[in-house]
PDB file of C-alpha atoms in Angstrom:
ATOM      1  CA  MET A   1     -12.492 -48.170 312.202  1.00 46.00           C
ATOM      2  CA  ALA A   2      -9.685 -45.961 313.932  1.00 54.00           C
ATOM      3  CA  ALA A   3      -6.418 -46.834 313.372  1.00 76.00           C
ATOM      4  CA  LEU A   4      -4.314 -48.457 316.223  1.00 88.00           C
ATOM      5  CA  ALA A   5      -1.060 -46.953 316.954  1.00 95.00           C
ATOM      6  CA  THR A   6       1.365 -49.854 316.707  1.00 97.00           C
ATOM      7  CA  ALA A   7       3.874 -48.667 319.486  1.00 96.00           C
ATOM      8  CA  GLU A   8       1.096 -48.532 321.708  1.00 95.00           C
ATOM      9  CA  VAL A   9      -0.371 -52.087 320.780  1.00 95.00           C
ATOM     10  CA  CYS A  10       3.227 -53.463 321.626  1.00 96.00           C
ATOM     11  CA  ASP A  11       3.294 -51.604 324.801  1.00 95.00           C
ATOM     12  CA  SER A  12      -0.138 -52.933 325.990  1.00 94.00           C
ATOM     13  CA  ASN A  13       0.245 -56.606 324.575  1.00 94.00           C
ATOM     14  CA  VAL A  14       3.571 -57.872 326.008  1.00 94.00           C
ATOM     15  CA  ALA A  15       2.262 -61.036 326.896  1.00 94.00           C
ATOM     16  CA  HIS A  16       0.775 -61.497 323.042  1.00 96.00           C
ATOM     17  CA  ILE A  17       4.120 -60.667 321.783  1.00 96.00           C
ATOM     18  CA  THR A  18       5.717 -63.389 324.156  1.00 96.00           C
ATOM     19  CA  ASN A  19       3.227 -66.134 323.206  1.00 97.00           C
ATOM     20  CA  GLY A  20       3.494 -65.259 319.562  1.00 96.00           C
ATOM     21  CA  ASP A  21       0.030 -64.187 318.972  1.00 97.00           C
ATOM     22  CA  LEU A  22       1.021 -60.874 318.344  1.00 98.00           C
ATOM     23  CA  ARG A  23       4.099 -60.599 316.037  1.00 98.00           C
ATOM     24  CA  VAL A  24       6.189 -57.496 314.727  1.00 98.00           C
ATOM     25  CA  LEU A  25       7.592 -57.666 310.982  1.00 98.00           C
ATOM     26  CA  HIS A  26      11.135 -56.588 310.866  1.00 98.00           C
ATOM     27  CA  PRO A  27      11.715 -52.775 310.094  1.00 98.00           C
ATOM     28  CA  SER A  28      12.734 -53.452 306.355  1.00 98.00           C
ATOM     29  CA  PHE A  29       9.562 -52.290 304.642  1.00 98.00           C
ATOM     30  CA  GLN A  30       9.432 -48.869 303.123  1.00 98.00           C
ATOM     31  CA  ILE A  31       6.388 -46.850 303.427  1.00 98.00           C
ATOM     32  CA  TYR A  32       4.343 -46.003 300.026  1.00 98.00           C
ATOM     33  CA  GLY A  33       0.777 -44.725 299.229  1.00 98.00           C
ATOM     34  CA  GLN A  34      -1.158 -42.055 300.732  1.00 97.00           C
ATOM     35  CA  CYS A  35      -2.492 -44.164 303.752  1.00 97.00           C
ATOM     36  CA  ARG A  36       0.313 -44.371 306.042  1.00 96.00           C
ATOM     37  CA  ALA A  37      -1.956 -46.417 308.559  1.00 97.00           C
ATOM     38  CA  PHE A  38      -3.919 -49.299 307.769  1.00 97.00           C
ATOM     39  CA  SER A  39      -5.199 -52.384 309.099  1.00 97.00           C
ATOM     40  CA  GLY A  40      -7.703 -55.397 308.045  1.00 97.00           C
ATOM     41  CA  PRO A  41      -7.738 -59.046 307.816  1.00 98.00           C
ATOM     42  CA  ILE A  42      -5.035 -60.541 305.850  1.00 98.00           C
ATOM     43  CA  VAL A  43      -5.115 -62.641 302.451  1.00 98.00           C
ATOM     44  CA  THR A  44      -1.769 -64.484 301.903  1.00 98.00           C
ATOM     45  CA  LEU A  45       0.046 -64.780 298.480  1.00 98.00           C
ATOM     46  CA  LYS A  46       3.223 -66.606 297.766  1.00 98.00           C
ATOM     47  CA  VAL A  47       4.631 -65.711 294.333  1.00 98.00           C
ATOM     48  CA  PHE A  48       8.066 -65.403 292.757  1.00 98.00           C
ATOM     49  CA  GLU A  49       8.790 -62.557 290.243  1.00 98.00           C
ATOM     50  CA  ASP A  50       5.149 -63.257 288.749  1.00 98.00           C
ATOM     51  CA  ASN A  51       2.060 -60.663 289.681  1.00 98.00           C
ATOM     52  CA  VAL A  52      -0.604 -62.459 287.684  1.00 98.00           C
ATOM     53  CA  LEU A  53      -2.255 -63.774 290.957  1.00 98.00           C
ATOM     54  CA  VAL A  54      -1.812 -60.490 292.479  1.00 98.00           C
ATOM     55  CA  ARG A  55      -3.749 -58.752 289.915  1.00 98.00           C
ATOM     56  CA  GLU A  56      -6.539 -61.537 290.081  1.00 98.00           C
ATOM     57  CA  ILE A  57      -6.927 -61.141 293.863  1.00 98.00           C
ATOM     58  CA  LEU A  58      -6.825 -57.405 293.726  1.00 98.00           C
ATOM     59  CA  GLU A  59      -9.586 -57.625 291.096  1.00 98.00           C
ATOM     60  CA  THR A  60     -11.860 -58.972 293.597  1.00 98.00           C
ATOM     61  CA  LYS A  61     -13.791 -56.826 296.501  1.00 98.00           C
ATOM     62  CA  GLY A  62     -11.422 -56.265 299.002  1.00 98.00           C
ATOM     63  CA  GLU A  63     -13.751 -55.328 301.702  1.00 98.00           C
ATOM     64  CA  GLY A  64     -10.957 -53.855 303.909  1.00 97.00           C
ATOM     65  CA  ARG A  65      -8.665 -56.745 303.637  1.00 98.00           C
ATOM     66  CA  VAL A  66      -4.861 -56.533 303.400  1.00 98.00           C
ATOM     67  CA  LEU A  67      -3.161 -58.645 300.493  1.00 98.00           C
ATOM     68  CA  VAL A  68       0.358 -59.746 302.102  1.00 98.00           C
ATOM     69  CA  ILE A  69       2.581 -61.123 299.297  1.00 98.00           C
ATOM     70  CA  ASP A  70       5.765 -63.172 299.935  1.00 98.00           C
ATOM     71  CA  GLY A  71       7.760 -62.430 296.929  1.00 98.00           C
ATOM     72  CA  GLY A  72      10.709 -64.262 298.045  1.00 98.00           C
ATOM     73  CA  GLY A  73      12.337 -60.805 298.838  1.00 98.00           C
ATOM     74  CA  SER A  74      13.424 -60.441 295.225  1.00 98.00           C
ATOM     75  CA  MET A  75      15.071 -57.465 294.099  1.00 98.00           C
ATOM     76  CA  ARG A  76      14.885 -58.308 290.608  1.00 98.00           C
ATOM     77  CA  CYS A  77      11.583 -57.091 289.562  1.00 98.00           C
ATOM     78  CA  ALA A  78       8.432 -55.462 290.842  1.00 98.00           C
ATOM     79  CA  LEU A  79       5.297 -57.214 291.946  1.00 98.00           C
ATOM     80  CA  VAL A  80       3.063 -54.212 292.168  1.00 98.00           C
ATOM     81  CA  GLY A  81       2.903 -51.079 290.183  1.00 98.00           C
ATOM     82  CA  GLY A  82       0.437 -48.086 290.002  1.00 98.00           C
ATOM     83  CA  ASN A  83      -2.234 -49.537 287.854  1.00 98.00           C
ATOM     84  CA  ILE A  84      -2.456 -52.672 290.298  1.00 98.00           C
ATOM     85  CA  ALA A  85      -2.510 -50.197 293.384  1.00 98.00           C
ATOM     86  CA  GLN A  86      -5.180 -48.146 291.895  1.00 98.00           C
ATOM     87  CA  LEU A  87      -7.210 -51.211 291.262  1.00 98.00           C
ATOM     88  CA  ALA A  88      -6.612 -52.109 294.779  1.00 98.00           C
ATOM     89  CA  HIS A  89      -7.943 -48.898 296.299  1.00 98.00           C
ATOM     90  CA  THR A  90     -10.989 -48.751 293.720  1.00 98.00           C
ATOM     91  CA  ASN A  91     -11.985 -52.554 294.800  1.00 98.00           C
ATOM     92  CA  GLY A  92     -11.862 -51.698 298.644  1.00 98.00           C
ATOM     93  CA  TRP A  93      -8.605 -53.152 299.821  1.00 98.00           C
ATOM     94  CA  ALA A  94      -6.978 -51.408 302.681  1.00 98.00           C
ATOM     95  CA  GLY A  95      -3.511 -51.957 301.876  1.00 98.00           C
ATOM     96  CA  ILE A  96      -0.678 -54.398 300.446  1.00 98.00           C
ATOM     97  CA  VAL A  97       2.394 -55.518 301.864  1.00 98.00           C
ATOM     98  CA  VAL A  98       4.938 -56.933 299.671  1.00 98.00           C
ATOM     99  CA  ASN A  99       8.023 -58.782 300.427  1.00 98.00           C
ATOM    100  CA  GLY A 100       9.625 -57.653 297.066  1.00 98.00           C
ATOM    101  CA  CYS A 101       9.509 -54.616 294.905  1.00 98.00           C
ATOM    102  CA  ILE A 102       7.058 -52.127 293.535  1.00 98.00           C
ATOM    103  CA  ARG A 103       7.208 -49.817 290.686  1.00 98.00           C
ATOM    104  CA  ASP A 104       5.471 -46.786 289.564  1.00 98.00           C
ATOM    105  CA  VAL A 105       6.234 -45.269 292.740  1.00 98.00           C
ATOM    106  CA  ASP A 106       4.860 -41.748 292.009  1.00 98.00           C
ATOM    107  CA  GLU A 107       1.600 -43.096 290.800  1.00 98.00           C
ATOM    108  CA  ILE A 108       1.473 -45.377 294.022  1.00 98.00           C
ATOM    109  CA  ASN A 109       2.004 -42.257 296.411  1.00 98.00           C
ATOM    110  CA  ALA A 110      -0.743 -40.552 294.621  1.00 97.00           C
ATOM    111  CA  CYS A 111      -2.994 -43.462 295.285  1.00 97.00           C
ATOM    112  CA  ASP A 112      -5.269 -43.528 298.712  1.00 96.00           C
ATOM    113  CA  ILE A 113      -3.990 -46.732 299.714  1.00 97.00           C
ATOM    114  CA  GLY A 114      -1.388 -48.285 302.230  1.00 98.00           C
ATOM    115  CA  VAL A 115       1.568 -50.136 300.508  1.00 98.00           C
ATOM    116  CA  ARG A 116       4.784 -51.488 302.194  1.00 98.00           C
ATOM    117  CA  ALA A 117       7.503 -52.738 300.320  1.00 98.00           C
ATOM    118  CA  LEU A 118      11.254 -53.689 300.318  1.00 98.00           C
ATOM    119  CA  ALA A 119      12.180 -51.364 297.694  1.00 98.00           C
ATOM    120  CA  SER A 120      11.321 -50.049 294.370  1.00 98.00           C
ATOM    121  CA  HIS A 121      12.517 -51.552 290.778  1.00 98.00           C
ATOM    122  CA  PRO A 122      11.494 -50.370 287.457  1.00 98.00           C
ATOM    123  CA  LEU A 123      11.483 -53.983 285.655  1.00 98.00           C
ATOM    124  CA  LYS A 124       7.967 -55.659 285.488  1.00 97.00           C
ATOM    125  CA  SER A 125       7.456 -59.114 286.570  1.00 98.00           C
ATOM    126  CA  ASN A 126       6.741 -62.395 284.495  1.00 95.00           C
ATOM    127  CA  LYS A 127       3.223 -63.408 283.559  1.00 96.00           C
ATOM    128  CA  LYS A 128       3.081 -67.004 284.109  1.00 97.00           C
ATOM    129  CA  ARG A 129       0.210 -67.411 286.812  1.00 97.00           C
ATOM    130  CA  VAL A 130       2.427 -69.330 289.279  1.00 97.00           C
ATOM    131  CA  GLY A 131       1.901 -69.177 293.054  1.00 98.00           C
ATOM    132  CA  GLU A 132       0.046 -70.252 295.914  1.00 98.00           C
ATOM    133  CA  VAL A 133      -3.009 -68.163 297.530  1.00 98.00           C
ATOM    134  CA  HIS A 134      -4.399 -68.337 301.097  1.00 98.00           C
ATOM    135  CA  THR A 135      -1.146 -70.197 302.269  1.00 98.00           C
ATOM    136  CA  PRO A 136       1.019 -69.406 305.230  1.00 98.00           C
ATOM    137  CA  ILE A 137       3.821 -67.493 304.341  1.00 98.00           C
ATOM    138  CA  TYR A 138       7.224 -66.486 306.060  1.00 98.00           C
ATOM    139  CA  ILE A 139       8.120 -62.591 305.780  1.00 98.00           C
ATOM    140  CA  GLY A 140       9.662 -60.073 308.073  1.00 98.00           C
ATOM    141  CA  GLY A 141      10.865 -62.415 310.392  1.00 98.00           C
ATOM    142  CA  ALA A 142       7.426 -63.868 311.151  1.00 98.00           C
ATOM    143  CA  PHE A 143       5.030 -66.324 309.987  1.00 98.00           C
ATOM    144  CA  VAL A 144       1.745 -64.608 308.543  1.00 98.00           C
ATOM    145  CA  ARG A 145      -1.480 -66.450 308.054  1.00 98.00           C
ATOM    146  CA  ASP A 146      -4.690 -66.082 306.076  1.00 98.00           C
ATOM    147  CA  GLY A 147      -7.322 -64.545 308.130  1.00 98.00           C
ATOM    148  CA  GLU A 148      -4.886 -63.200 310.838  1.00 98.00           C
ATOM    149  CA  TRP A 149      -5.164 -59.157 311.112  1.00 98.00           C
ATOM    150  CA  LEU A 150      -2.421 -56.721 309.911  1.00 98.00           C
ATOM    151  CA  TYR A 151      -1.801 -53.360 311.421  1.00 97.00           C
ATOM    152  CA  ALA A 152       0.667 -51.087 309.909  1.00 98.00           C
ATOM    153  CA  ASP A 153       1.594 -47.267 310.571  1.00 97.00           C
ATOM    154  CA  SER A 154       4.753 -45.235 310.346  1.00 97.00           C
ATOM    155  CA  ASP A 155       6.277 -47.216 313.469  1.00 98.00           C
ATOM    156  CA  GLY A 156       5.987 -50.494 311.690  1.00 98.00           C
ATOM    157  CA  ILE A 157       3.715 -53.703 310.918  1.00 98.00           C
ATOM    158  CA  LEU A 158       1.982 -55.919 313.343  1.00 98.00           C
ATOM    159  CA  VAL A 159       0.574 -59.477 312.598  1.00 98.00           C
ATOM    160  CA  SER A 160      -2.194 -60.479 314.969  1.00 98.00           C
ATOM    161  CA  LYS A 161      -3.816 -63.938 315.443  1.00 97.00           C
ATOM    162  CA  SER A 162      -7.083 -62.058 315.976  1.00 95.00           C
ATOM    163  CA  GLU A 163      -8.707 -58.541 315.455  1.00 94.00           C
ATOM    164  CA  LEU A 164      -7.372 -55.905 318.192  1.00 91.00           C
ATOM    165  CA  SER A 165      -9.698 -53.297 319.827  1.00 78.00           C
ATOM    166  CA  ILE A 166      -8.638 -49.973 320.864  1.00 61.00           C
TER     167      ILE A 166
END
């Protein structure tokens, strides 16, 4: 599928932005990974300083989906590292969005996957397997629900109730 330019999508979908069917996340996410533009159906995950469920989800077949992680905006440890990003790419995930931190930035930047995160942090996360999968989350000033569509490029990140067409 050809990538949709988020700026053009916003320009041509003002009514959908107004009614909330199309939402723009705050521009607080940094761009990582070789794939600067990506899109796909969303899988949501809510965790806090614990990445066991992140790995478990990304060990499954991605089939072009995007994992959106609400890490509570924590700046105290990383939820995704180079091994997990490579695992996601190998299993066919289109991208990962983290409301929190990542680490192993050079490894992630060498990986052909799209990653967005608030920052990088060298400390690994806890391993307690605590969190909620497929639950509505609130990140970047917008609600994000499992099964919605995410579109990301160098201009920003959009969340749509349904798949958009060119």
